Coordinates of C-alpha atoms in Angstrom, one line a residue:
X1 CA 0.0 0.0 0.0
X2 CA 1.2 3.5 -0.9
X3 CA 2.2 5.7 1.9
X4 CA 0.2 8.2 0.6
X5 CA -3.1 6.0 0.7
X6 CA -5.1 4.5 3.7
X7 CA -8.0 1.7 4.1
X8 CA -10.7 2.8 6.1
X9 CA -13.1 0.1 7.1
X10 CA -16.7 0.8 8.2
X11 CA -18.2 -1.5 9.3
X12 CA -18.1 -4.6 6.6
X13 CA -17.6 -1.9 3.7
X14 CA -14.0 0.0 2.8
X15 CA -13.1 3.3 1.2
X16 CA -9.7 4.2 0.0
X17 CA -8.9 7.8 0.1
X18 CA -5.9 9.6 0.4
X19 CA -4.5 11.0 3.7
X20 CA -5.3 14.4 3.0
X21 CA -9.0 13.5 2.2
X22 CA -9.5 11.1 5.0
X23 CA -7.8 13.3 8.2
X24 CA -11.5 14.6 9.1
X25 CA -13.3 11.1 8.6
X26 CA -10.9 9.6 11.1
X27 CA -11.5 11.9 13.6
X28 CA -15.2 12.6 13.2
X29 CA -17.0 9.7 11.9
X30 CA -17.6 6.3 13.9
X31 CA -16.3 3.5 11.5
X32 CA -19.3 1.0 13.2
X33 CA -22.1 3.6 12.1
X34 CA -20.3 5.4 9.0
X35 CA -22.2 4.6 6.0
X36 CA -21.1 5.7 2.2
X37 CA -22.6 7.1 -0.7
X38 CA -21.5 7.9 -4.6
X39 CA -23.7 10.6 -5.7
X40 CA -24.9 11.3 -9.1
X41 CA -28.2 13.3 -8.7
X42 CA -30.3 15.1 -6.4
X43 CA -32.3 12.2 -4.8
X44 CA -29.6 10.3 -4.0
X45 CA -27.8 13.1 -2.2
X46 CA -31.1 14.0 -0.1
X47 CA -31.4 10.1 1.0
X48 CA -27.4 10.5 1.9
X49 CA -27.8 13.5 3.7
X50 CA -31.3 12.2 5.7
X51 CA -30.0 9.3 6.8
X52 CA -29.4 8.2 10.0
X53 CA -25.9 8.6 11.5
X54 CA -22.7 9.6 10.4
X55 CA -22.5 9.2 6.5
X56 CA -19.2 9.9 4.4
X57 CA -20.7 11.6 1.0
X58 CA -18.8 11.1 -2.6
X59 CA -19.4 13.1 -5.4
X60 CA -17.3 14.0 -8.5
X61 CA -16.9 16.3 -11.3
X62 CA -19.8 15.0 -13.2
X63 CA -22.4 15.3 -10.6
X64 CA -25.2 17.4 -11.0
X65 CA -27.2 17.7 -8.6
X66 CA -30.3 19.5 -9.9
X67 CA -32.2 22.4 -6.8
X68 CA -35.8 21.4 -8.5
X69 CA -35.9 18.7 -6.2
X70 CA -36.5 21.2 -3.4
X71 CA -40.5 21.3 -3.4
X72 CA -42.5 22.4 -1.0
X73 CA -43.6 19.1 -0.7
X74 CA -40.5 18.6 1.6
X75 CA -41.1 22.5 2.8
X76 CA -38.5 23.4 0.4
X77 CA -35.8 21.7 1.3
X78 CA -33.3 19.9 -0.9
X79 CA -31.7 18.2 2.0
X80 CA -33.1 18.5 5.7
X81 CA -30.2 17.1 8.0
X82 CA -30.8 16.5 11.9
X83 CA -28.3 14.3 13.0
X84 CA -24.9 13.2 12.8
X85 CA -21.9 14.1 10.8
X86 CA -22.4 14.3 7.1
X87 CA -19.1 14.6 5.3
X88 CA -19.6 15.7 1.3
X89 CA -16.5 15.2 -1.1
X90 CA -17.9 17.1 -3.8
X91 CA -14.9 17.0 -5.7
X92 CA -15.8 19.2 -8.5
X93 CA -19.4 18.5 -8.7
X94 CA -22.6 21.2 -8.7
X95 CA -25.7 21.9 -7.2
X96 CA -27.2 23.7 -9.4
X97 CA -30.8 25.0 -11.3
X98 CA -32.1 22.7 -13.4
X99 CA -31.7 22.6 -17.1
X100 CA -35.7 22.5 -17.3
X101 CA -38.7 24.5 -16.2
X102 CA -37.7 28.3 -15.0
X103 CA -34.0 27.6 -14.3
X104 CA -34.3 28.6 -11.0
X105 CA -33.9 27.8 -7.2
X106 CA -37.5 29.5 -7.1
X107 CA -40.1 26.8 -5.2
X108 CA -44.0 27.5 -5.2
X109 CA -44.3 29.9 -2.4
X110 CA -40.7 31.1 -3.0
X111 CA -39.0 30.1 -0.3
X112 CA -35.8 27.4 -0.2
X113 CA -33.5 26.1 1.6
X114 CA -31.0 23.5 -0.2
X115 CA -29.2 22.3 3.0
X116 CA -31.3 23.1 6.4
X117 CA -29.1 21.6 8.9
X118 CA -30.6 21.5 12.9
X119 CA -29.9 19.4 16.0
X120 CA -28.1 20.0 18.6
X121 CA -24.6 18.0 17.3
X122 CA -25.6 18.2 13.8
X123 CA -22.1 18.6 11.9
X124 CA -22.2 19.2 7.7
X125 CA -18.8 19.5 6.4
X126 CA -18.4 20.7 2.4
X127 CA -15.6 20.1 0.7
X128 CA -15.1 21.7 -3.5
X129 CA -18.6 21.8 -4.4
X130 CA -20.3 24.7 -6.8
X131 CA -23.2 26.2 -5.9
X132 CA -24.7 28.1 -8.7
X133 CA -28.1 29.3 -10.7
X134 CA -29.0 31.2 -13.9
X135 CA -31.7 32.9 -12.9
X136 CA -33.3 34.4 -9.6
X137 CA -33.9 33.1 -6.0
X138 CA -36.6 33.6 -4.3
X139 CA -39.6 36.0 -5.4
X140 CA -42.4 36.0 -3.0
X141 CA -40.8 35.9 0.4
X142 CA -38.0 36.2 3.1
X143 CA -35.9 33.3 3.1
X144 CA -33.5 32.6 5.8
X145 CA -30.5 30.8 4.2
X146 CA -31.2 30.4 0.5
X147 CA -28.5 27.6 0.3
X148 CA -27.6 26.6 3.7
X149 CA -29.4 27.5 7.3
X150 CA -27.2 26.8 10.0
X151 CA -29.7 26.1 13.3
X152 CA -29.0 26.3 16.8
X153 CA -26.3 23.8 17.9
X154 CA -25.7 22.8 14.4
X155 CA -22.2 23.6 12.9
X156 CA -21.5 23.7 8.9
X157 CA -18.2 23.5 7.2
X158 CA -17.9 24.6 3.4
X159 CA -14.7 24.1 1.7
X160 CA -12.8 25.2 -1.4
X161 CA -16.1 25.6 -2.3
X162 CA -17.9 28.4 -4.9
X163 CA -20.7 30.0 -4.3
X164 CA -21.4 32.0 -7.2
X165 CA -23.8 34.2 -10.2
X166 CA -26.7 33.7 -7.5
X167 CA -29.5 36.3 -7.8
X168 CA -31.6 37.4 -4.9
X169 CA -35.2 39.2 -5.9
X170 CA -36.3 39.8 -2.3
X171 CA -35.8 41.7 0.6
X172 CA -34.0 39.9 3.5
X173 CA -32.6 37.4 1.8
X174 CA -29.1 35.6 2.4
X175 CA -27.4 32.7 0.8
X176 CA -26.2 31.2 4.3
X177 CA -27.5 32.2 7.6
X178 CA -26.5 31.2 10.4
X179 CA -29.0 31.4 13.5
X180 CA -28.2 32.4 17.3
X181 CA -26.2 29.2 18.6
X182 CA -25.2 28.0 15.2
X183 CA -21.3 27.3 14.1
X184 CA -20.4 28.5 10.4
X185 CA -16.3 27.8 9.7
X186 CA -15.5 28.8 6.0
X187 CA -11.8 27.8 4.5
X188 CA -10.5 28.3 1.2
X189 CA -14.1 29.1 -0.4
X190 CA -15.2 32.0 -3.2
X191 CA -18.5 34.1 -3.4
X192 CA -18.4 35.3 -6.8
X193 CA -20.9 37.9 -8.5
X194 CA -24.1 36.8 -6.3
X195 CA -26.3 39.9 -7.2
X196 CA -29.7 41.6 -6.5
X197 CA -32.3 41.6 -9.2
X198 CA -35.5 42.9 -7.3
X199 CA -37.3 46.2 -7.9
X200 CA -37.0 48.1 -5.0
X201 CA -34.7 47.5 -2.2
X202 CA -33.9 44.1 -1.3
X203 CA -32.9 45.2 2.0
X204 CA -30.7 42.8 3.8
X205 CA -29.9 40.1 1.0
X206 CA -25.7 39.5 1.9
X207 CA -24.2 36.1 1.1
X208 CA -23.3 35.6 5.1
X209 CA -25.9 36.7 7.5
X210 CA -24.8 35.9 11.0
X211 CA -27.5 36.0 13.9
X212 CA -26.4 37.4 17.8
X213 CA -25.0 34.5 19.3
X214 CA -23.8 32.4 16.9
X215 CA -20.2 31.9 16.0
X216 CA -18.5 32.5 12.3
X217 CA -15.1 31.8 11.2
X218 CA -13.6 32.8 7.9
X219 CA -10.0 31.8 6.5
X220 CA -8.7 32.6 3.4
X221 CA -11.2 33.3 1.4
X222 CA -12.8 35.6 -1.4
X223 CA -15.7 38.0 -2.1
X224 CA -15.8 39.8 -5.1
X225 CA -18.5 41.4 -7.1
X226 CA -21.3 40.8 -4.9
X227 CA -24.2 43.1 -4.7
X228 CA -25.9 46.2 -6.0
X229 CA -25.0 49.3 -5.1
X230 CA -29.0 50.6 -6.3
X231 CA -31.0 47.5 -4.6
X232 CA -28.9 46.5 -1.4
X233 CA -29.4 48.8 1.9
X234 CA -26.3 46.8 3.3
X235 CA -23.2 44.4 2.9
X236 CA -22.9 42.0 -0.1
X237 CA -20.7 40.0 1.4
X238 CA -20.8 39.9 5.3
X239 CA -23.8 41.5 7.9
X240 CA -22.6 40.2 12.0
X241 CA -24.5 40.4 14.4
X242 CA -23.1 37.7 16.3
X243 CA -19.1 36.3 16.7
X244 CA -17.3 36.6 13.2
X245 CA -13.3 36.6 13.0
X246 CA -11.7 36.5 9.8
X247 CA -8.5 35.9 8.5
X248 CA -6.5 36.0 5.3
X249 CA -9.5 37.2 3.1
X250 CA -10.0 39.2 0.5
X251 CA -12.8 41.6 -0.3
X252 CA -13.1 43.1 -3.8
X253 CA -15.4 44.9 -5.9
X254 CA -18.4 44.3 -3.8
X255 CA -21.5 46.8 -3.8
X256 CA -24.3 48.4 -1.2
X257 CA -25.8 51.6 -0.4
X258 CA -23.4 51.0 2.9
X259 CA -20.7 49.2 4.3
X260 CA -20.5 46.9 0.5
X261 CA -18.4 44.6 2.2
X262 CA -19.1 44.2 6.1
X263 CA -22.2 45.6 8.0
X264 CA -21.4 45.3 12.1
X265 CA -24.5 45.7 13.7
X266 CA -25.0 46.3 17.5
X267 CA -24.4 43.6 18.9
X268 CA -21.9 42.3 16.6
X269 CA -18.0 41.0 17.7
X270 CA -15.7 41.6 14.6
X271 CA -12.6 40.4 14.4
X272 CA -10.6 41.0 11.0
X273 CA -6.5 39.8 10.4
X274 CA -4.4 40.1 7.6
X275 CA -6.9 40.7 4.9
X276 CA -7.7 42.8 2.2
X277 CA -10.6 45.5 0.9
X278 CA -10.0 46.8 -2.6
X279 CA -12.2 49.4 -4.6
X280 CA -15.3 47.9 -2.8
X281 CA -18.3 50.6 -3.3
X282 CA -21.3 52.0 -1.7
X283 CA -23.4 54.6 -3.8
X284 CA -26.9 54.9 -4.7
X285 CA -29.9 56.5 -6.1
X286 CA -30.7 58.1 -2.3
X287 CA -31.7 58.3 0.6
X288 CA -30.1 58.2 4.2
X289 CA -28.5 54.9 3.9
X290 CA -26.5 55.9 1.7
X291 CA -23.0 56.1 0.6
X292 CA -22.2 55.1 4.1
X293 CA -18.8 52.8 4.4
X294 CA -17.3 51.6 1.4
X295 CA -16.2 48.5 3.1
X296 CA -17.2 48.6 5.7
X297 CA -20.2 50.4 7.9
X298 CA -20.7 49.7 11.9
X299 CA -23.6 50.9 13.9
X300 CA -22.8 49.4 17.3
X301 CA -20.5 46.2 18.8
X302 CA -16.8 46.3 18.7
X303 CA -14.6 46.2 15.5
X304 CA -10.6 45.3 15.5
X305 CA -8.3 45.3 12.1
X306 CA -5.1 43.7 12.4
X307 CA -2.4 43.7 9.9
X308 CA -4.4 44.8 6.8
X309 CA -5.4 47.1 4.3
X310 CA -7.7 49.0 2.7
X311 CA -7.0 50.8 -0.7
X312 CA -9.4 52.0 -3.6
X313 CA -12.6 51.9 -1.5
X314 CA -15.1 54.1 -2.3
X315 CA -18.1 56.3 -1.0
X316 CA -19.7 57.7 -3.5
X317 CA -23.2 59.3 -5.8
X318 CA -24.3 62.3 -6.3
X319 CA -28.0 62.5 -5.3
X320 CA -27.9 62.7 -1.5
X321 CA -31.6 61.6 -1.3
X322 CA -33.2 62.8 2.7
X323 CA -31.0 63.5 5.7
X324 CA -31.3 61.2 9.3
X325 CA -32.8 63.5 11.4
X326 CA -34.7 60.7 13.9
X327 CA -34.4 61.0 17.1
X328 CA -32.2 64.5 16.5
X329 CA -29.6 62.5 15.0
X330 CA -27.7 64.4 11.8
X331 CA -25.4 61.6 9.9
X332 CA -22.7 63.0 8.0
X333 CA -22.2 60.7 5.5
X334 CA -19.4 59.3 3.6
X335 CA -15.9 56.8 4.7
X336 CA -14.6 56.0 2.1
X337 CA -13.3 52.7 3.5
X338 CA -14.8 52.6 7.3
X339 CA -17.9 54.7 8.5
X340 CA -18.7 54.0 12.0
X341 CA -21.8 55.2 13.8
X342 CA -21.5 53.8 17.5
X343 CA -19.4 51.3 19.1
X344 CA -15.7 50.9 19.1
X345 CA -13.1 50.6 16.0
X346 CA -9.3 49.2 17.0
X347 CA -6.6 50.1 14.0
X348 CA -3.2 47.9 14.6
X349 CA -0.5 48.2 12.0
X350 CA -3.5 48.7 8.9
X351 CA -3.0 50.6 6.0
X352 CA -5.8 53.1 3.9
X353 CA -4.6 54.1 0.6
X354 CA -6.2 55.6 -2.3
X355 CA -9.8 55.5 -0.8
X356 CA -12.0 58.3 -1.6
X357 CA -15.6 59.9 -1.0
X358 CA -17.3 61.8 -4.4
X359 CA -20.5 62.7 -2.9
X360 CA -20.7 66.0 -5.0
X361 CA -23.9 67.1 -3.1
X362 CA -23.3 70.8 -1.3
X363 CA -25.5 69.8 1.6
X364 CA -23.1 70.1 4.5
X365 CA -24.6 66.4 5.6
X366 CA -22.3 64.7 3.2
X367 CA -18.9 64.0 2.1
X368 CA -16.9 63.7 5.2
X369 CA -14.3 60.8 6.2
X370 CA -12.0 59.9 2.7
X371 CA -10.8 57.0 4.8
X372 CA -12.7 56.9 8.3
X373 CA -15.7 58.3 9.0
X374 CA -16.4 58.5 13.2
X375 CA -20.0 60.0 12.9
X376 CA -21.6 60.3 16.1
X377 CA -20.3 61.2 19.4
X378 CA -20.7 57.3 20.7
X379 CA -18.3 56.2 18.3
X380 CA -14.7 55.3 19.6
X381 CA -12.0 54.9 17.4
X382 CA -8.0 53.3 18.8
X383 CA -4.9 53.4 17.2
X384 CA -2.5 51.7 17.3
X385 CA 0.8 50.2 15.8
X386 CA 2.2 46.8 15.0
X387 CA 3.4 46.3 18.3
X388 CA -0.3 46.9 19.9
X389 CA 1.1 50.2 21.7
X390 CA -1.4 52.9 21.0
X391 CA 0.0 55.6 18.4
X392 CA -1.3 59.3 18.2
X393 CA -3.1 60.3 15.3
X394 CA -0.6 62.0 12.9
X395 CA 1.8 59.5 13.6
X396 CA -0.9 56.9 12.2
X397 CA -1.5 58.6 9.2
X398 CA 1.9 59.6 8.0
X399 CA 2.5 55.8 9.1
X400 CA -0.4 54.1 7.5
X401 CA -2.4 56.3 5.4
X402 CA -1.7 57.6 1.6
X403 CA -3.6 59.0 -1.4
X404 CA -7.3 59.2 0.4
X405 CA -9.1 62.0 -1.3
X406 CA -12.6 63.8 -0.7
X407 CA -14.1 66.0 -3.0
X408 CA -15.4 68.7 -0.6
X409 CA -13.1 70.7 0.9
X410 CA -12.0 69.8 4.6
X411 CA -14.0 67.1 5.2
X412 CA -10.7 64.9 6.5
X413 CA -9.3 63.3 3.6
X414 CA -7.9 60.5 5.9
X415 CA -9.9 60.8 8.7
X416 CA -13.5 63.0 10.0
X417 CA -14.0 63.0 13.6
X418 CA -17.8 64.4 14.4
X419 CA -17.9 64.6 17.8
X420 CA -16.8 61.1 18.9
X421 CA -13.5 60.2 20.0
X422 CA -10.1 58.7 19.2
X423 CA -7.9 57.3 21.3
X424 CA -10.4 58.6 24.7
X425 CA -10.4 62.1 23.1
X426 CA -13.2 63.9 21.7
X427 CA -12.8 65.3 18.6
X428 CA -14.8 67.7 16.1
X429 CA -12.0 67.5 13.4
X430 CA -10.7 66.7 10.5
X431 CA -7.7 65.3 9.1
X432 CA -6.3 66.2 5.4

């Protein structure tokens, strides 16, 4: 036997795999309950998911799994896995629309799920499998998790896997969403061009949608050219309201009215190292949500960037739409890279360069921040250099920050301060 190859047994049947393939099988799956499938189509994968136990999942790059099997005569689902640890090889194979009917992952009533995984142990692990449509998803209602819903005590694992060329025609819509106690770990995987189609804003329609309390890791991988800057009120790629640390990623060319790549929201822990966000883009037709982050946009929780950069993001339009006046609140809009309304922001040892804001309105609400935007006076912002020792803030610009730009006149082409503070010190300020 090769050194490279091992026999498993399971039970009375045996798989050969290689050693890089098999390292998660031996540690996760019982070899007395494992069972084993070779998947070809859509029915056999949903009896392979389904069944009872731990199950060790084959596919290849011929296999087609086809999303019409998800009818609501299952309450569209394509797979509906409640136990167990179901481990997918997809090695090259799809789930995709059908060639048939309306090429789409639309059901009767609109609303699917492709993998809904629950229970309280429940593990799916993904590994190089396409997930793609050419058409729309979801017309008629909210879906939570268009391709995979990650349920309370449940924990999903996708990858080297491409999610990609999804559309969304709905408000509140996301391709993976992970609920309040759920476990999302992404490694190695793309989301590529998944857009918005609707009329009308779609609202919260991101590829990642991650509920308070539940935990999501990301490492090394890709998001570029997701969204629409005239449909999406927030992030293409990423909206936390729960636990979310990422590492060695890169975000590029997404678009939102705000925050295209990331939204934090209140409650949300954000953790970002050694990753990138290049010429991402918020801009729209109006309104107050506007033009608000162009990678990223926080309204509450805590947000800390280690070892990475920003460069090319912008903040951008020029029809302003109404002013946010609730509750006596005046925005000034713009960031070109990182807006932040409340909570904190920690800087260490990341660069800005080349972001901008071209809000070309006159109204003295907009244009501000052509890297940071701090906008209200519960906003915190630290800095800090690669050693973690806190810097002041013209040491961290001539250090970190190049080539920002705004088109109004000082509005803080690196960074607007309006009335919140940095590094414990309130500021009403702006930086050229």
């Amino acid at each position: 036997m090769s050194s490279k190859d091992v026999l498993l047994y399971f039970g009375t049947e045996e798989a050969k795999v290689t050693a890089g393939q098999d390292a998660d099988c031996q540690v996760k799956l019982k070899k007395e309950d494992c069972q084993i499938y070779n998947i070809s189509d859509s029915e056999e994968l949903k009896t392979a998911c389904e069944s009872e136990g731990n199950t060790y999942i084959f596919m290849d790059a011929a296999s087609s799994v086809s999303t019409n099997q998800a009818t609501s005569a299952n309450n569209n689902q394509l797979t509906n896995i409640t136990s167990g640890t179901k481990i997918i090889r997809g090695n090259g194979g799809k789930v995709q629309s059908s060639t048939d009917d309306n090429k789409t992952l639309t059901t009767e009533g609109g609303q699917i799920k492709l993998f809904n995984v629950t229970g309280s142990s429940t593990i799916l692990e993904i590994n190089n499998l396409t997930f793609t449509a050419s058409s729309t998803v979801g017309t008629t209602s909210t879906l939570d998790g268009t391709l995979i819903y990650v349920d309370d005590g449940a924990t999903v694992i996708l990858k080297q896997c491409l999610i990609n060329n999804m559309s969304v025609s709905y408000r509140d819509t996301s391709l993976i969403y992970v609920k309040s106690g759920g476990k999302l770990l992404l490694e190695n995987c793309t989301f590529y061009n998944n857009k918005s189609t609707g009329s009308g804003n779609v609202g919260y329609s991101e590829c990642i949608r991650i509920d308070n309390g539940a935990q999501v890791e990301v490492v090394s991988c890709n998001f570029e050219n997701n969204g629409d800057e005239n449909l999406m009120a927030n992030a293409a790629a990423i909206e936390n309201s729960g636990s979310c640390h990422i590492t060695n990623t890169t975000f590029k060319g997404n678009t939102a009215n705000r925050g295209s790549a990331i939204m934090n929201n209140n409650t949300g822990i954000l953790e970002i190292e050694s990753s990138t966000f290049d010429s991402n883009t918020c801009t729209s037709n109006g309104g107050y949500y506007a033009r608000r982050g162009g990678a990223i946009f926080s309204q509450g929780g805590s947000i800390k960037i280690t070892d990475s950069a920003f460069t090319g993001n912008k903040a951008g339009g020029n029809n302003p739409g109404s002013e946010d006046t609730t509750n006596g609140e005046f925005q000034k809009l713009g960031g070109g890279a990182i807006s932040i309304k409340t909570g904190s922001l920690v800087l260490q040892n990341t660069k800005f360069e080349n972001n901008s804001v071209t809000l070309t309105s006159s109204n003295d609400a907009y244009g501000y921040g052509g890297a940071i935007l701090i906008e209200q006076s519960d906003a915190n912002l630290f800095l800090k250099d690669a050693s973690g020792s806190a810097i002041d803030i013209e040491s961290y610009i001539n250090k970190y920050m190049s080539g920002n730009t705004t088109t109004k006149n000082n509005a803080g082409a690196n960074i607007y301060c309006n009335g919140g503070t940095i590094n414990g010190t309130v500021y009403t300020q702006a930086w050229e």
